[in-house]
Short mmCIF file of C-alpha atoms and ligand atoms in Angstrom, two decimals:
data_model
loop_
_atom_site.label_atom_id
_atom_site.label_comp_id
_atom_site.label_asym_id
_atom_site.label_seq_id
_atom_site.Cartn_x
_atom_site.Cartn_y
_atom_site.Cartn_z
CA UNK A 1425 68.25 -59.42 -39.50
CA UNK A 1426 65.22 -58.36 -37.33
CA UNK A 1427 63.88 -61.77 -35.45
CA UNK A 1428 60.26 -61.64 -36.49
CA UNK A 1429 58.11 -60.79 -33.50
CA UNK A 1430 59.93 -57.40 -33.53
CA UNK A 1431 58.38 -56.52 -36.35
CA UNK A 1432 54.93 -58.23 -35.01
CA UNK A 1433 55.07 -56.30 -31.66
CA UNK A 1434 55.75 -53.39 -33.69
CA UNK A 1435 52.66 -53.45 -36.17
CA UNK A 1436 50.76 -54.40 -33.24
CA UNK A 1437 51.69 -51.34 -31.15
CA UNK A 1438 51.52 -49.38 -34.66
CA UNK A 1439 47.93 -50.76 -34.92
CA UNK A 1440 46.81 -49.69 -31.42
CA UNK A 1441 48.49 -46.09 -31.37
CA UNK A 1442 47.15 -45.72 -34.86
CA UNK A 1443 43.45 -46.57 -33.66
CA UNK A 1444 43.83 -44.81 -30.73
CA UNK A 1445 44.92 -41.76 -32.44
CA UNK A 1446 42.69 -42.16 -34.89
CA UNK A 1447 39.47 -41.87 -32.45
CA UNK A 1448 41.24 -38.19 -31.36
CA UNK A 1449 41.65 -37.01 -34.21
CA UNK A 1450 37.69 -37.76 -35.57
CA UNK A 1451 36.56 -36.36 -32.40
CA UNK A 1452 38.63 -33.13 -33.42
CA UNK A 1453 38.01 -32.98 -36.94
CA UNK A 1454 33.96 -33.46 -35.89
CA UNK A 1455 34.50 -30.21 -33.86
CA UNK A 1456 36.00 -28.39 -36.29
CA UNK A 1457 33.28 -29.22 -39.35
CA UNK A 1458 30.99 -27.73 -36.27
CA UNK A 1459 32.89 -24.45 -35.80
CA UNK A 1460 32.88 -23.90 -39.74
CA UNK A 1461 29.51 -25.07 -39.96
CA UNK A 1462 28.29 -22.40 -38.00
CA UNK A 1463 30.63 -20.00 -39.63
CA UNK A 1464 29.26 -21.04 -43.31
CA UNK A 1465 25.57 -20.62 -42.00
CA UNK A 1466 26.17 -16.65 -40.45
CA UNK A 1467 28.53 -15.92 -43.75
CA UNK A 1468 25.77 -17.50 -46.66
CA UNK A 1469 22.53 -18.22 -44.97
CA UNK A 1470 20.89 -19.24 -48.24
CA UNK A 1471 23.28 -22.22 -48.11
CA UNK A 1472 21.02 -23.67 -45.22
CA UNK A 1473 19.40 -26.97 -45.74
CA UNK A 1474 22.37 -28.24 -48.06
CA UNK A 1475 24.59 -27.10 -45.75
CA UNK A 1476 23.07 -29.31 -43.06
CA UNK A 1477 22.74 -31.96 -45.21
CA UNK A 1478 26.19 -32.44 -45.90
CA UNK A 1479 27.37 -31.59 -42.35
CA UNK A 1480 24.53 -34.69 -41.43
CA UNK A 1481 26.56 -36.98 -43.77
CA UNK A 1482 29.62 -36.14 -42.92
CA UNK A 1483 28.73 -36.54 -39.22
CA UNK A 1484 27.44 -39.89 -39.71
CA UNK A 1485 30.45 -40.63 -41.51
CA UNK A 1486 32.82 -39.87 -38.67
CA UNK A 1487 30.91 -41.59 -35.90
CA UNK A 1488 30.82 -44.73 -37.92
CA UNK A 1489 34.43 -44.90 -38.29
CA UNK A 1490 34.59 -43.87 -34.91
CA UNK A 1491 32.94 -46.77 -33.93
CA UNK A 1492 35.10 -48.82 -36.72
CA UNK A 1493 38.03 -48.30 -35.60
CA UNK A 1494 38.22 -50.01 -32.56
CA UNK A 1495 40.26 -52.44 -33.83
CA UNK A 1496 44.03 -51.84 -34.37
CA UNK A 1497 44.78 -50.20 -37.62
CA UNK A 1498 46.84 -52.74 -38.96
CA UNK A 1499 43.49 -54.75 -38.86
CA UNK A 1500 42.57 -54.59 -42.61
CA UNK A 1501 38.89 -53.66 -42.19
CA UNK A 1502 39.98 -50.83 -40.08
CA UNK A 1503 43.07 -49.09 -42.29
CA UNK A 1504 40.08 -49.56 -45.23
CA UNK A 1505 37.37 -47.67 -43.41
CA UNK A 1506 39.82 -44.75 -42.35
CA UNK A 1507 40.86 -44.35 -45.83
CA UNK A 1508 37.33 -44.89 -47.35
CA UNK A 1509 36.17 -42.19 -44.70
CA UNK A 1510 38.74 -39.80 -45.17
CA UNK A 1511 38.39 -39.64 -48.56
CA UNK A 1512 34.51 -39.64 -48.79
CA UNK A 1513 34.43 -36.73 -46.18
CA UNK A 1514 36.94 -34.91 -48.49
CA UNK A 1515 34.19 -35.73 -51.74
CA UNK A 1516 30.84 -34.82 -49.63
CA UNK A 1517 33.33 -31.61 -49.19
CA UNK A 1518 34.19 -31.19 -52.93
CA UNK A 1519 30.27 -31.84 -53.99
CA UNK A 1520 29.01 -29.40 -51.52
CA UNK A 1521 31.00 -26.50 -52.67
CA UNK A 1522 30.65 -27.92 -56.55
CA UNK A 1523 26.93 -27.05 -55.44
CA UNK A 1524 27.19 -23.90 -53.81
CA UNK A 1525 30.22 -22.22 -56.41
CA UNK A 1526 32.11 -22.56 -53.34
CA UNK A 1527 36.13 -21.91 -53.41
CA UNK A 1528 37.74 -25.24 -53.19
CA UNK A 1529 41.60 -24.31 -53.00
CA UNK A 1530 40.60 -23.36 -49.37
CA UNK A 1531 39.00 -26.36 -48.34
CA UNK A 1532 41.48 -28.66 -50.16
CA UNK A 1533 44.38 -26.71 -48.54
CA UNK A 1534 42.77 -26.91 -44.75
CA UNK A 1535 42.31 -30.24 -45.84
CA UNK A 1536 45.79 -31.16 -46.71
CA UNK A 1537 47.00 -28.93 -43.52
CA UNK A 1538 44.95 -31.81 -41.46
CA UNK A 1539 46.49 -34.57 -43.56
CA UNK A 1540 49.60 -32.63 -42.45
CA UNK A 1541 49.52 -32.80 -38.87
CA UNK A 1542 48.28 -36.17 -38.81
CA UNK A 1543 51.05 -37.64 -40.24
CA UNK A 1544 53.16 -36.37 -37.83
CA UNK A 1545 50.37 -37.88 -35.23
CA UNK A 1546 49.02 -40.53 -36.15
CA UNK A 1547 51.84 -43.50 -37.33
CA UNK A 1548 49.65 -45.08 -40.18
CA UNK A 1549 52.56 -45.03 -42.48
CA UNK A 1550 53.74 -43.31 -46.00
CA UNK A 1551 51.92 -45.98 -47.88
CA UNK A 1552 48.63 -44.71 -46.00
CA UNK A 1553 49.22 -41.30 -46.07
CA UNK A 1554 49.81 -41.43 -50.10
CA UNK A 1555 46.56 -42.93 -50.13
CA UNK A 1556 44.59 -40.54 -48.81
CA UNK A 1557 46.85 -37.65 -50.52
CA UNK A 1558 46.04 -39.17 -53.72
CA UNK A 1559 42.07 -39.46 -52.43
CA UNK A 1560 42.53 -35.28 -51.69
CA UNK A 1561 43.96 -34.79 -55.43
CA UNK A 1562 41.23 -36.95 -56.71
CA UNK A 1563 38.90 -35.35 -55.20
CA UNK A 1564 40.08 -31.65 -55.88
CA UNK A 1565 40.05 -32.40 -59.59
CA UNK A 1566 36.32 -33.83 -59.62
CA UNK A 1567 34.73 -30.74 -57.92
CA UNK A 1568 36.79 -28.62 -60.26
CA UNK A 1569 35.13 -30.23 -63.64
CA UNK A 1570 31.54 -30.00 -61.40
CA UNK A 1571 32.36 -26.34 -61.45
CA UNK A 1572 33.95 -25.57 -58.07
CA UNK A 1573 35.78 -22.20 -58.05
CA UNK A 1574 39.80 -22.38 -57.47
CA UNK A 1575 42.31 -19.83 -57.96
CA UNK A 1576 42.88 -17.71 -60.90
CA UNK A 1577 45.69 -20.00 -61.81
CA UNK A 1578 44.53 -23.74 -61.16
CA UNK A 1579 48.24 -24.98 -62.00
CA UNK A 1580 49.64 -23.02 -58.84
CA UNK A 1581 46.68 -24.49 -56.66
CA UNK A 1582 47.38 -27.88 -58.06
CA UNK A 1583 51.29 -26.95 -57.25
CA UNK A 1584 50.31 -26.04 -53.78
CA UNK A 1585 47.91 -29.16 -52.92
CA UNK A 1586 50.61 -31.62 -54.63
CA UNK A 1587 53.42 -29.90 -52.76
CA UNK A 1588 51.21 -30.99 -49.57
CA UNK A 1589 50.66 -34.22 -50.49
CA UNK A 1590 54.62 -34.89 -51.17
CA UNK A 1591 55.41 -32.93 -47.99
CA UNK A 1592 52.71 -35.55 -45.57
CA UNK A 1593 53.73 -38.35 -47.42
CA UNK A 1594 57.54 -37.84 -46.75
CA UNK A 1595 56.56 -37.08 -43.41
CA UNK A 1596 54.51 -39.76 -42.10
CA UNK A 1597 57.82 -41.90 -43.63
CA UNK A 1598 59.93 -40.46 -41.74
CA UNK A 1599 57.57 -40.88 -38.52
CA UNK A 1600 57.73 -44.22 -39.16
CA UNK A 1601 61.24 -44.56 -39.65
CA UNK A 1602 62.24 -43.34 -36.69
CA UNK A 1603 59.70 -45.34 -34.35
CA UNK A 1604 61.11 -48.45 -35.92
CA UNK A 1605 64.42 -47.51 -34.91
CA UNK A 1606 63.35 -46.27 -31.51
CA UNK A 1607 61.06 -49.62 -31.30
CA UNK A 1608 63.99 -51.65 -32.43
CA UNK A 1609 66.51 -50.12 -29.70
CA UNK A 1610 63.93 -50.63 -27.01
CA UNK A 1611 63.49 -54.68 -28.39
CA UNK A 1612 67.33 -54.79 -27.97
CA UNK A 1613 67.02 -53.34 -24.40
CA UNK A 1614 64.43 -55.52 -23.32
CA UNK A 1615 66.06 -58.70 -24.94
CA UNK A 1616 69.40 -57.45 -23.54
CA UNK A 1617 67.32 -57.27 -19.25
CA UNK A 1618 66.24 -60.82 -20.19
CA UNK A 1619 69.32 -61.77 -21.04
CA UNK A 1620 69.97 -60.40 -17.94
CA UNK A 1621 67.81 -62.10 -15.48
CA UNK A 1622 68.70 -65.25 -16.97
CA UNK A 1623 72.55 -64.85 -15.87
CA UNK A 1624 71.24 -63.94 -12.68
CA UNK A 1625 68.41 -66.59 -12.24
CA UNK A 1626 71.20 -69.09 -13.52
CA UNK A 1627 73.90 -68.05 -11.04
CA UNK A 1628 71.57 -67.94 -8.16
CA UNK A 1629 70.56 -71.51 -9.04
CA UNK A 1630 74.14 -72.68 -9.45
CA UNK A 1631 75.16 -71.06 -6.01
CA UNK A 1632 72.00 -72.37 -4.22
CA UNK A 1633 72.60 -76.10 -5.45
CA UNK A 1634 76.36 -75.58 -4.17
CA UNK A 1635 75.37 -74.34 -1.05
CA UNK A 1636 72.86 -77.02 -0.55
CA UNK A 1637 75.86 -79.49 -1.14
CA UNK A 1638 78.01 -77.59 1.29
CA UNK A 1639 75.86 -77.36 3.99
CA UNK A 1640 75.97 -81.52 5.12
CA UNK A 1641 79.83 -81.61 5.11
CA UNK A 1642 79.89 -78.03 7.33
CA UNK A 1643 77.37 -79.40 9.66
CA UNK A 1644 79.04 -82.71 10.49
CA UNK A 1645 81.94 -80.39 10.60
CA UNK A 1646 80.69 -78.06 12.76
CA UNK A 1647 79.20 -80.46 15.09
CA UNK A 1648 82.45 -82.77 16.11
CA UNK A 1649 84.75 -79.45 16.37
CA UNK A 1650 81.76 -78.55 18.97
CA UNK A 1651 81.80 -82.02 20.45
CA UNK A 1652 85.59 -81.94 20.40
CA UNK A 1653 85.63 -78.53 22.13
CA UNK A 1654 83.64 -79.77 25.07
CA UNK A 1655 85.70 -82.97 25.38
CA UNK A 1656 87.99 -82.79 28.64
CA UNK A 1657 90.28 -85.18 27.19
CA UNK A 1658 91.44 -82.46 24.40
CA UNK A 1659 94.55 -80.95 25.10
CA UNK A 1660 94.78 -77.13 26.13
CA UNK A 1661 97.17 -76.73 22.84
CA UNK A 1662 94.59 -78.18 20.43
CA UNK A 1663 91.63 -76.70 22.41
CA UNK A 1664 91.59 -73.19 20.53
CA UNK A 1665 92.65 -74.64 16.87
CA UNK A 1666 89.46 -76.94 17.63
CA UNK A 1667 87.36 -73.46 18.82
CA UNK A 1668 88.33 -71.83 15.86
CA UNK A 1669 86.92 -75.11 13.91
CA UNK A 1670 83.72 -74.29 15.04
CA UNK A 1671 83.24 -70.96 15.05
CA UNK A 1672 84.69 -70.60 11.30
CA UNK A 1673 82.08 -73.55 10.87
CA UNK A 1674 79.74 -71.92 12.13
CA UNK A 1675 80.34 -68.55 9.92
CA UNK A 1676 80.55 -71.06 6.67
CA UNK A 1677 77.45 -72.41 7.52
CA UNK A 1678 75.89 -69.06 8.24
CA UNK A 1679 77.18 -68.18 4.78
CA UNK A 1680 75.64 -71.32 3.03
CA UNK A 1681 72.56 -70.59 4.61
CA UNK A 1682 72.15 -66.52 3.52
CA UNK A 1683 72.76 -67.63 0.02
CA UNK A 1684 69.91 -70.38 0.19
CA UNK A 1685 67.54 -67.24 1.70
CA UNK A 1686 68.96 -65.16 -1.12
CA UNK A 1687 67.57 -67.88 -3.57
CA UNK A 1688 64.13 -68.60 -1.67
CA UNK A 1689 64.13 -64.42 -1.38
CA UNK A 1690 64.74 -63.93 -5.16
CA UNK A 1691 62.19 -66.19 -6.68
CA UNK A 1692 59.58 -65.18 -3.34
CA UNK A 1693 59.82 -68.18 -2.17
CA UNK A 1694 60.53 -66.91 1.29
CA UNK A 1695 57.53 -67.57 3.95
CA UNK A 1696 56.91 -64.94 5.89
CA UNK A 1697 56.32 -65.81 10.11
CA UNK A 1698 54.30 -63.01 11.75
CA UNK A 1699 55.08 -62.52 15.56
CA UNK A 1700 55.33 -59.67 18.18
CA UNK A 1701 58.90 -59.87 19.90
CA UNK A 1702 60.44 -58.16 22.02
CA UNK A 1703 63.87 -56.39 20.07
CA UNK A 1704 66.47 -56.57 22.62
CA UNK A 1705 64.97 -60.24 23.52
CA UNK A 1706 65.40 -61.34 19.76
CA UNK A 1707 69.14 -59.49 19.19
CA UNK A 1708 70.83 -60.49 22.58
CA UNK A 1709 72.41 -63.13 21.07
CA UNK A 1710 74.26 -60.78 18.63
CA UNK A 1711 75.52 -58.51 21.16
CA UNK A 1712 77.43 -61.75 22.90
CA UNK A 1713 78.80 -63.05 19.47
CA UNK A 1714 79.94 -59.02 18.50
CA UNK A 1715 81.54 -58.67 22.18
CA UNK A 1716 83.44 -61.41 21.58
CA UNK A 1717 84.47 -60.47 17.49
CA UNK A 1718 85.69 -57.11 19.64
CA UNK A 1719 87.60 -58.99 22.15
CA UNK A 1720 91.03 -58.06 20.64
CA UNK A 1721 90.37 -54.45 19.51
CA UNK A 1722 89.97 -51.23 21.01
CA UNK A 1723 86.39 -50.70 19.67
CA UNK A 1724 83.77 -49.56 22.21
CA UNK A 1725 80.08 -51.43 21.96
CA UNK A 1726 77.30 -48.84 22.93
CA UNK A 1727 74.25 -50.72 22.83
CA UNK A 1728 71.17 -48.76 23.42
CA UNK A 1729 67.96 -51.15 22.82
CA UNK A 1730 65.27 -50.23 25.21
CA UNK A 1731 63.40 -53.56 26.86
CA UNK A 1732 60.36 -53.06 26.49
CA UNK A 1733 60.15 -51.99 22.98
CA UNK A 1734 57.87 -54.35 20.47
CA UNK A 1735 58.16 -55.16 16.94
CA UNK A 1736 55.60 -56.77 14.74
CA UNK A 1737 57.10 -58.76 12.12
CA UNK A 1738 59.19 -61.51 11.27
CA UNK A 1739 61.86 -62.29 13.86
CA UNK A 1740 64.26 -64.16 11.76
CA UNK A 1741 63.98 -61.58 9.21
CA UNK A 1742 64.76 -58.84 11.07
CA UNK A 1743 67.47 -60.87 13.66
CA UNK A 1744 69.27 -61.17 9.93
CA UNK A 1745 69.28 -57.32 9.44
CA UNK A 1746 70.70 -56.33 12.31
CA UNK A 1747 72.64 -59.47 12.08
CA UNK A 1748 73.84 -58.61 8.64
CA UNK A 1749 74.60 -54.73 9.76
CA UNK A 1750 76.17 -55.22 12.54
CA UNK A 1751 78.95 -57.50 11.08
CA UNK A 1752 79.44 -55.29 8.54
CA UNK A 1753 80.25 -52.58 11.32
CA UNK A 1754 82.80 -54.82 13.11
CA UNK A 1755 84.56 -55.87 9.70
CA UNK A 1756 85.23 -52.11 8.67
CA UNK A 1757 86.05 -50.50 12.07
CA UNK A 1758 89.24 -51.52 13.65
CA UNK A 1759 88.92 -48.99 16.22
CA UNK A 1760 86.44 -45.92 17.86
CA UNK A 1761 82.99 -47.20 18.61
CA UNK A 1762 79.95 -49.70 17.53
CA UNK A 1763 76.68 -48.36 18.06
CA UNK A 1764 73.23 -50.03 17.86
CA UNK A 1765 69.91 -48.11 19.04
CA UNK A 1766 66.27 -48.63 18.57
CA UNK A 1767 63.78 -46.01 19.15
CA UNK A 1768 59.95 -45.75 18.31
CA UNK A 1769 59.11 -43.95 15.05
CA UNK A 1770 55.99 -42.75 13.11
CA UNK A 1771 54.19 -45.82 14.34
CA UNK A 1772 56.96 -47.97 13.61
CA UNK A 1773 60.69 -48.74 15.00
CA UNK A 1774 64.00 -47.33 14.03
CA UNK A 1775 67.18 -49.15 14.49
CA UNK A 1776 70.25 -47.41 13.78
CA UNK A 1777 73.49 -49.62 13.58
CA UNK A 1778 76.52 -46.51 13.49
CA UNK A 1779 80.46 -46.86 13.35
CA UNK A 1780 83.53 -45.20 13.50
CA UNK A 1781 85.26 -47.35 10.69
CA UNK A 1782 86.57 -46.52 7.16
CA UNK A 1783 83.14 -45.61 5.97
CA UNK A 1784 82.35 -45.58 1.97
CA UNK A 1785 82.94 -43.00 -0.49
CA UNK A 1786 80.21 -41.53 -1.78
CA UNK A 1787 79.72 -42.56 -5.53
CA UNK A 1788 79.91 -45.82 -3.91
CA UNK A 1789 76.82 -45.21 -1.63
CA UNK A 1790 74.49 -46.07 -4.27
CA UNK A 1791 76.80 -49.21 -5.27
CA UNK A 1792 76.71 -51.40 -1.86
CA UNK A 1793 73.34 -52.44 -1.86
CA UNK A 1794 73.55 -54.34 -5.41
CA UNK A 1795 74.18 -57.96 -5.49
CA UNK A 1796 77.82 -59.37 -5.02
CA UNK A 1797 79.11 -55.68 -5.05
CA UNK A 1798 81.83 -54.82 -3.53
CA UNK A 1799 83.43 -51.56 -2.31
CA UNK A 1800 86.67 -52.23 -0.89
CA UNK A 1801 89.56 -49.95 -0.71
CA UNK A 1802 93.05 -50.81 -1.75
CA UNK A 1803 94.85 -52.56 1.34
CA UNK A 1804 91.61 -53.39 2.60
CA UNK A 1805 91.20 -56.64 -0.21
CA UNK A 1806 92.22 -58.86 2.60
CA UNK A 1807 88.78 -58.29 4.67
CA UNK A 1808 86.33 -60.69 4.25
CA UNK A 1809 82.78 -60.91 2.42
CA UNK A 1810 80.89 -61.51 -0.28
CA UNK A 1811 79.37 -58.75 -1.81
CA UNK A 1812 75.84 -60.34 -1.28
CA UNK A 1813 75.09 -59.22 2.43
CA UNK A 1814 73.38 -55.73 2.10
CA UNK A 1815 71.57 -56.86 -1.24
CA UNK A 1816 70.07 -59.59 1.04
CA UNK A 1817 69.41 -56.65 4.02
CA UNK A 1818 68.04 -54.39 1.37
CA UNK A 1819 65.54 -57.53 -0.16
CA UNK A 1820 64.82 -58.27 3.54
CA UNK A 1821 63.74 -54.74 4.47
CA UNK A 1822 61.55 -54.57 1.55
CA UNK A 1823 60.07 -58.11 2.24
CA UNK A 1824 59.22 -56.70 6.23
CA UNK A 1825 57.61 -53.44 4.29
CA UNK A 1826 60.64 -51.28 5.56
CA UNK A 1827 62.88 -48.66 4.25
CA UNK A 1828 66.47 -48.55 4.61
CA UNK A 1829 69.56 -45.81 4.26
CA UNK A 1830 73.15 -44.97 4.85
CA UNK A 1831 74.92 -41.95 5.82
CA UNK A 1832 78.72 -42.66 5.39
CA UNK A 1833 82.19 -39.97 5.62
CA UNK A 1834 85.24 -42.34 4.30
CA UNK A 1835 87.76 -42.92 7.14
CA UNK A 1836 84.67 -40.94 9.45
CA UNK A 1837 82.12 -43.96 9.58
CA UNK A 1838 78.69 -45.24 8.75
CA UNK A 1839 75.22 -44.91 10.06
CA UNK A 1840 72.66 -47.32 8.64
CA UNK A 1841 68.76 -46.45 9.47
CA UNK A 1842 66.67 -49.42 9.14
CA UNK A 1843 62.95 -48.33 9.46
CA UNK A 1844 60.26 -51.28 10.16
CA UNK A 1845 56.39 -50.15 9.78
CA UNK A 1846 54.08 -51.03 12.13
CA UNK A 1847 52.93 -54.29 11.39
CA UNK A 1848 53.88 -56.46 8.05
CA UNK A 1849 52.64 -55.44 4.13
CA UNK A 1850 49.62 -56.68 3.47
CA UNK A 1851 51.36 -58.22 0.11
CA UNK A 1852 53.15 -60.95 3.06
CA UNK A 1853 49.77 -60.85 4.95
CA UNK A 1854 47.64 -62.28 2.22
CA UNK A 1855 46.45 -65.95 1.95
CA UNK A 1856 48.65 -66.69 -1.42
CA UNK A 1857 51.52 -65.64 -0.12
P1 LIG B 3255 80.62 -57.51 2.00
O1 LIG B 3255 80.54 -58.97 2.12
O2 LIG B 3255 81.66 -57.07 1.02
O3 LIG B 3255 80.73 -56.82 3.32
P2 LIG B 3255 78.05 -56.23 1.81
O4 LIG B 3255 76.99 -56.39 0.78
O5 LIG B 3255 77.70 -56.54 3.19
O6 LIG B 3255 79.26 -57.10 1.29
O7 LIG B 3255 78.58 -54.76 1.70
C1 LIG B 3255 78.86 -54.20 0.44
C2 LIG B 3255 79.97 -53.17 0.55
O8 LIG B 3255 79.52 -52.08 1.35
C3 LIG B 3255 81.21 -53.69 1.26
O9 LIG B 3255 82.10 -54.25 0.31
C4 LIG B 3255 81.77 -52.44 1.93
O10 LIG B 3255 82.64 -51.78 1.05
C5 LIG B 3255 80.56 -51.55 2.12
N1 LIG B 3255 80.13 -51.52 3.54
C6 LIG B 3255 79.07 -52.14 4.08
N2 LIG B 3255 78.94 -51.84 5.39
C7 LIG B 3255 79.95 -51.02 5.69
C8 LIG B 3255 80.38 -50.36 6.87
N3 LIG B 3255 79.72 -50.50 8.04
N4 LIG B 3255 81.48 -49.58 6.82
C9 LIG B 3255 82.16 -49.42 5.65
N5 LIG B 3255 81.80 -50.01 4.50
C10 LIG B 3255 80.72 -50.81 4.51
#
C-alpha cells in the first residue's frame, strides 16, 4: 500500500503541472482562434461583425480562465473553470457556425485534434479528459439540430469525433498511469536517500560519542608514556616499548580526533579560523614526523616548499590535508620516493603530494574519496587505516573553497593536486557561519 502523502505530493505536483500547462496551452489555443480568425474574415467577409463577436467572447473566455487557473488544478474551482471553458469555447464555436451554415465536422475534428494533444500534455487525468470529450459530443450534436452543416454521412462524422474522444480519453489514462509509476519510483528513491542519511547521521553520531569516550583514557595514556620516556630512571630496554606507547598514543588520539572533525565537518559544525601563514612554516612539523616514519626504508623525501610562499586560509585545515596526504603516501610506498611541492597558481597555491608506491587502479579512482572506503589490494589487508581519511581531505578542501585530484598507475604511484583559491569562500566568510 501507497503511504498517503505519496499520493498527496502527487496530486499536488499533478495540480501545479496541470495549471501550469494549462496557462500554455490557452495562450496557444488564443493564437490559433487569431490565425483562423483572420483566415475566416479574407475567405467570407460577410461573416464580419459575428465573426468578431464570437472571437470577442471567446477571447474573454480564455483570459479569464487564464487568470483562473492560477491555482493548482486539483483545486476544485480551477478543474471546474477549465472544463466549463473548454466546453463553452467549443459551444460559442458550434453556435457561430449554426449561424453562418458553417461545416462543423471540421471544427469539431480540429477540436478533438487539440483535446488530443493535450492529453498527452497536460496530466489532468482520463476522468477530465472524458469530460470535456463528452462536452465536444454535446456540443457537436446541438449545432447539428441548429442547422450546422456536417458530412454527407453524419454517422461516419459522429464515428470519427467518438473515435477521438475514446482515443484522448485512453490517452490522458495512460499519461497518468505512467507518471504515477514514475512518481512512485522517485518517492521510493527519495525515501530510500533518507533512509540513507539516517544510517549515516546515526553512525557518525555513534562513532563521535565513542571517540569522545576514547579520547580521556588516550590522553592520560599518552601523557605518562611521554612522562615515562623522559624519565632517566627508565631502563634503556623499556625505553623504546615506552616510545612506541606514545607515539601509537599519539596516532590513536590523532585518530579520535579526525573522526570528531568528521562529525563537526558533516553537520557544518566546523568553525572556520582565517589567517595568512606561511606553508613551509605551518607543515615543518610533518616533514620531521614523515622523516622519521621513513627511518627504516629506502624511500627518498624530496621536499620542495618554497619559504616565502603565503596561504590565506585556515591553517589547521589545510596542516590536516597535507597531513592526511602525506601519510597516505608513506603507508603505500615501501620504497622509490615521497614528494611534496607547492607552487603559486591562478591566484591561488598548488600543493602536490606524489609517490612511487602501489598506486590505485583505476575504477577505484573514483572510489577513495567516499567515506570509510577502502581500496586495498590482496596482501596489502595488513596496512593500516580507516577508510575515512580522504573523505575528510576531500570535505576539507571543499570547506577551504579548493579543488582536489589524483593521478594514480598501480604499482607506478600517485600524485594528488590539492588546489587552495586565493582567499576563503565567502559561504565560511559570512557572519552566520
Ligand atoms: P585509508 O585509511 O584506507 O588509507 P583513505 O581514505 O586515506 O583511507 O584512502 C582510501 C583508499 O585510497 C586507501 O584504502 C588506499 O587504497 C587508497 N590510497 C590513498 N592514498 C593512496 C596512495 N598515496 N597510494 C596508494 N593508494 C592510496
Amino acid at each position: 500500500m501507497k503511504p498517503p502523502q505519496v499520493s498527496d505530493e502527487f496530486a499536488r505536483e499533478t495540480g501545479d503541472l496541470t495549471a501550469r500547462r494549462c496557462r500554455i496551452g490557452l495562450l496557444v489555443y488564443l493564437l490559433f482562434a487569431a490565425a483562423g480568425a483572420v483566415a475566416e474574415w479574407r475567405v467570407y467577409p460577410q461573416r464580419g461583425s459575428l465573426l468578431l463577436a464570437t472571437l470577442a467572447v471567446e477571447a474573454v473566455v480564455v483570459c479569464a480562465v487564464l487568470l483562473t487557473t492560477r491555482k493548482p488544478i486539483t483545486h476544485p474551482k480551477s478543474a471546474w473553470i477549465v472544463l466549463l471553458a473548454s466546453v463553452s469555447v467549443c459551444s460559442i464555436l458550434a453556435l457561430y457556425n449554426a449561424a453562418v451554415d458553417g461545416d462543423m465536422l471540421y471544427v469539431l475534428l480540429t477540436y478533438m485534434s487539440f483535446m488530443l494533444v493535450a492529453a498527452m500534455v497536460i496530466p489532468w487525468g482520463a476522468g477530465f479528459q472524458l469530460a470535456m470529450n463528452v462536452g465536444i459530443i454535446a456540443d457537436y450534436s446541438v449545432a447539428l439540430a441548429g442547422g450546422a452543416r456536417t458530412g454527407p454521412v453524419p454517422a461516419y462524422d459522429f464515428l470519427a469525433i467518438a473515435a477521438g474522444a475514446v482515443i484522448s480519453t485512453l490517452g490522458a489514462h495512460y499519461v497518468e498511469e505512467y507518471r504515477r509509476r514514475l512518481f512512485a519510483q522517485a518517492a521510493a528513491l527519495r525515501q530510500a536517500n533518507r533512509s540513507l542519511e539516517a544510517a549515516t547521521r546515526a553512525r557518525m553520531e555513534l562513532l563521535s560519542g565513542l571517540s569522545h569516550d576514547m579520547r580521556t583514557p588516550l590522553s592520560v595514556v599518552m601523557g605518562y608514556a611521554e612522562i615515562l620516556v623522559d624519565d632517566p630512571a627508565l631502563s634503556e630496554n623499556l625505553r623504546q616499548p615506552v616510545h612506541s606507547i606514545a607515539r601509537e598514543a599519539k596516532e590513536l588520539l590523532y585518530l579520535v580526533d579526525s573522526v570528531l572533525d568528521l562529525a563537526r565537518l558533516e553537520s557544518g559544525r566546523l568553525p572556520f579560523h582565517r589567517s595568512t601563514f606561511r606553508l613551509a612554516e605551518l607543515v615543518q612539523p610533518l616533514r620531521e614526523t614523515t622523516t622519521d616514519l621513513l627511518r627504516d626504508r629506502s624511500v627518498h623525501l624530496r621536499w620542495e616548499i618554497p619559504d616565502t610562499l603565503t596561504v590565506d586560509s585556515d591553517e589547521g585545515k589545510v596542516r590536516e590535508i597535507v597531513r592526511n596526504l602525506l601519510s597516505n603516501a608513506v603507508k603505500y610506498t615501501l620504497e622509490g620516493e615521497i614528494a611534496i611541492s607547492a607552487a603559486p597558481n591562478d591566484g591561488g597555491t598548488d600543493i602536490v603530494v606524489a609517490d612511487t608506491g602501489i598506486g590505485i587502479a583505476p575504477e577505484h579512482l573514483d572510489l577513495i574519496f567516499d567515506p570509510f572506503h577502502r581500496v586495498v589490494p590482496e596482501g596489502d589487508a595488513h596496512l593500516p587505516g580507516s577508510g575515512f581519511g580522504l573523505y575528510m581531505v576531500k570535505l576539507l578542501v571543499a570547506l577551504v573553497g579548493g579543488t582536489i585530484d589524483v593521478q594514480s598507475v598501480p604499482n607506478g604511484g600517485s600524485t594528488f593536486h590539492v588546489w587552495l583559491p586565493p582567499q576563503p569562500p565567502s559561504s565560511v566568510l559570512s557572519p552566520e557561519s
